[in-house]
Amino acid sequence: DAKTTQPPSMDCAEGRAANLPCNHSTISGNEYVYWYRQIHSQGPQYIIHGLKNNETNEMASLIITEDRKSSTLILPHATLRDTAVYYCIVRGHYNSGYALNFGKGTSLLVTP
Amino acid sequence: SQTIHQWPATLVQPVGSPLSLECTVEGTSNPNLYWYRQAAGRGLQLLFYSVGIGQISSEVPQNLSASRPQDRQFILSSKKLLLSDSGFYLCAWIAGGPKGLAELLAKNIQYFGAGTRLSVL
């Protein structure tokens, strides 16, 4: 699976958009980009995923560059409850029963 | 709808004591099941996964073992706990069954339980 690089931490003011970047320059054609988040002392929560097209759901939007080497998770109106560690994961090949390989993620702090 | 249950939520055990953590999934059949561990301030580490009853794969050598006695039940065990076994243990699942690779990758959403915080003293 391709490796991902994320900033270790970010701040965002409540009510503003939070834009979380992720680099995955070695991604291959059949690998998907997944985003999860983990609120303190809870299990990780699925947010969104995509292959090449931009995706949007009730939680967030995912913007993938045309060359697919990077992506951005957008939380359009961040709230205090969005404070969490956000993980960008690239998954393609069968490995470990399709388990997800979590890196260190980005710790997002939403401030009042 | 599918749900995943993990218990207990917290556990304090002395060094050398046994361990048994249980995870059950409802609302799906033949899921892939996973045990992860998260040490304090660290990322998630995959410990075991199972693609079917009695089928267990271990990702790292350790003091722990896993079993899957029923389709939707996954158990993490230890005969003698070590201090280093302390951490946050998470069970997870994805929908199993016969699927092509493309479909599995496209729908590879893992769902996690609430976790068990284990302190070995």
XYZ file of C-alpha atoms in Angstrom:
233
model
C 0.000 0.000 0.000
C 1.110 3.534 -0.733
C 2.555 5.576 2.119
C 0.819 8.764 3.226
C 2.194 11.968 4.730
C 0.096 14.259 6.901
C 0.955 17.281 9.042
C 1.126 16.256 12.698
C -1.253 18.952 13.906
C -3.586 21.717 12.750
C -5.842 24.311 14.338
C -9.171 25.552 13.086
C -11.633 28.099 14.419
C -15.127 26.875 15.138
C -17.484 27.496 12.221
C -14.692 27.762 9.682
C -13.743 25.140 7.125
C -11.029 22.703 8.156
C -8.840 21.596 5.265
C -6.680 18.578 6.076
C -4.033 17.699 3.474
C -2.553 14.316 2.689
C 0.262 13.407 0.320
C 0.323 9.977 -1.293
C 2.757 10.398 -4.160
C 3.295 6.643 -4.662
C -0.377 5.787 -5.006
C -1.162 3.323 -7.771
C -4.122 3.122 -10.086
C -6.342 0.801 -8.084
C -5.695 2.255 -4.637
C -8.396 4.144 -2.793
C -7.943 7.031 -0.376
C -9.788 6.550 2.920
C -10.232 9.005 5.759
C -10.978 8.059 9.350
C -10.962 10.033 12.543
C -10.476 9.082 16.158
C -11.949 11.181 18.892
C -10.096 10.821 22.159
C -10.685 7.445 23.862
C -13.022 6.215 21.126
C -12.669 3.792 18.234
C -11.841 5.204 14.789
C -14.796 6.418 12.745
C -15.077 6.171 8.974
C -15.501 9.542 7.242
C -15.209 9.190 3.489
C -13.258 7.509 0.708
C -12.610 7.934 -2.993
C -10.651 6.684 -5.979
C -10.227 9.595 -8.397
C -13.349 11.734 -8.313
C -14.192 14.208 -5.610
C -16.629 12.857 -3.063
C -19.043 14.448 -0.620
C -21.193 13.044 2.135
C -22.932 14.374 5.203
C -19.684 14.542 7.143
C -17.112 15.913 4.743
C -15.811 16.418 1.228
C -12.808 14.707 -0.297
C -10.852 16.464 -3.001
C -8.354 14.315 -4.916
C -5.891 15.981 -7.288
C -5.948 14.976 -10.915
C -2.638 13.117 -10.637
C -3.980 11.480 -7.422
C -0.763 12.228 -5.572
C -2.489 14.238 -2.888
C -5.904 14.822 -1.394
C -7.673 17.153 0.999
C -10.378 16.367 3.490
C -12.702 19.299 4.028
C -14.922 19.731 7.052
C -17.062 22.635 5.833
C -18.123 24.068 9.195
C -15.921 22.693 11.946
C -17.386 22.295 15.416
C -15.701 21.598 18.743
C -16.810 17.967 18.384
C -14.630 17.657 15.288
C -11.514 17.840 17.460
C -9.853 14.486 16.771
C -6.954 12.728 15.069
C -7.632 12.384 11.341
C -6.072 9.519 9.419
C -5.514 9.417 5.674
C -5.095 5.823 4.477
C -4.376 4.477 1.027
C -5.583 0.953 0.471
C -5.147 -1.167 -2.597
C -3.783 -4.629 -2.381
C -4.987 -7.530 -0.393
C -2.905 -7.607 2.727
C -3.621 -8.622 6.292
C -7.222 -9.467 5.502
C -7.911 -5.962 4.193
C -6.959 -4.391 7.506
C -6.272 -0.673 7.473
C -2.747 0.605 8.048
C -3.065 3.628 10.331
C -0.202 6.105 10.408
C 0.178 8.946 12.887
C -2.516 11.150 11.391
C -3.204 14.848 11.909
C -4.379 16.047 15.287
C -7.037 18.682 14.584
C -7.910 21.125 17.326
C -11.076 23.159 16.792
C -11.080 26.247 18.975
C -14.010 28.460 20.053
C -28.217 -2.491 10.851
C -24.849 -3.786 11.907
C -23.407 -3.219 15.367
C -20.242 -4.236 17.110
C -19.912 -4.844 20.825
C -16.768 -4.906 22.878
C -16.444 -5.549 26.570
C -15.392 -4.642 29.091
C -14.841 -0.938 28.487
C -12.052 -0.727 31.048
C -10.000 -3.345 32.797
C -7.262 -3.271 35.402
C -5.282 -6.480 35.740
C -2.166 -7.477 37.690
C 0.952 -8.645 35.885
C 0.838 -12.392 35.318
C -2.936 -12.650 35.341
C -4.947 -14.017 32.382
C -6.934 -11.904 29.944
C -10.030 -12.424 27.872
C -11.584 -9.664 25.774
C -14.643 -10.388 23.721
C -16.000 -8.809 20.574
C -19.249 -9.654 18.825
C -20.784 -8.339 15.629
C -24.486 -8.273 14.845
C -26.349 -7.793 11.608
C -23.846 -9.351 9.212
C -22.506 -12.772 8.370
C -19.015 -13.994 7.564
C -17.304 -10.719 8.458
C -13.545 -10.212 8.516
C -12.634 -9.472 12.130
C -9.657 -7.603 13.534
C -7.928 -6.821 16.816
C -5.866 -3.638 17.039
C -3.904 -2.190 19.928
C -3.100 1.433 20.579
C -0.432 2.161 23.164
C -0.562 5.517 24.928
C 0.266 8.297 22.457
C 0.884 5.848 19.648
C -0.868 4.746 16.465
C -3.032 1.696 15.913
C -1.194 -1.590 15.532
C -2.881 -4.585 13.918
C -2.543 -7.644 16.161
C -4.757 -10.329 14.620
C -7.257 -10.767 11.853
C -9.667 -13.523 10.925
C -11.437 -14.229 7.660
C -13.525 -17.116 9.008
C -14.313 -19.389 11.936
C -11.155 -20.887 13.372
C -8.941 -18.902 10.962
C -6.562 -16.603 12.797
C -3.606 -14.682 11.392
C -1.134 -12.960 13.672
C 0.622 -9.804 12.576
C 3.177 -9.435 15.342
C 4.783 -11.885 17.761
C 3.494 -11.229 21.227
C 2.097 -12.444 24.463
C -1.445 -12.513 23.113
C -3.591 -14.963 21.172
C -6.930 -14.736 19.384
C -9.730 -17.151 18.659
C -12.892 -17.103 16.604
C -15.184 -19.798 17.949
C -18.262 -18.469 16.129
C -18.826 -16.516 12.937
C -19.410 -13.196 14.673
C -17.332 -13.651 17.806
C -13.682 -12.715 18.186
C -11.765 -13.224 21.426
C -8.405 -11.820 22.480
C -6.606 -13.727 25.224
C -3.447 -13.966 27.235
C -2.311 -16.554 29.738
C -0.009 -14.150 31.601
C -0.214 -10.402 31.129
C 2.891 -8.232 30.917
C 3.193 -4.554 31.760
C 3.726 -3.892 28.050
C 0.278 -5.314 27.276
C -1.336 -2.137 28.621
C -3.163 -0.156 25.975
C -6.396 0.532 24.171
C -7.696 -2.586 22.407
C -10.031 -2.168 19.474
C -12.075 -4.743 17.609
C -13.155 -4.034 14.044
C -14.961 -5.718 11.174
C -15.596 -5.410 7.483
C -18.249 -7.176 5.440
C -16.976 -10.520 4.249
C -18.309 -13.109 1.877
C -17.273 -13.851 -1.670
C -16.406 -10.623 -3.392
C -14.084 -9.521 -6.097
C -11.013 -7.511 -5.241
C -12.351 -4.380 -6.871
C -15.542 -4.443 -4.838
C -13.706 -5.103 -1.604
C -11.344 -2.210 -2.177
C -14.184 0.091 -3.118
C -16.200 -0.792 -0.051
C -13.419 -1.515 2.407
C -15.032 0.341 5.252
C -13.908 -0.934 8.603
C -16.169 -0.381 11.571
C -14.687 -0.224 15.030
C -15.952 -1.027 18.481
C -15.753 1.367 21.401
C -12.568 -0.256 22.668
C -11.272 -1.709 25.930
C -8.739 0.259 27.937
C -6.460 -2.254 29.647
C -4.108 -1.275 32.441
C -1.659 -3.913 33.617
C -0.187 -3.053 37.006
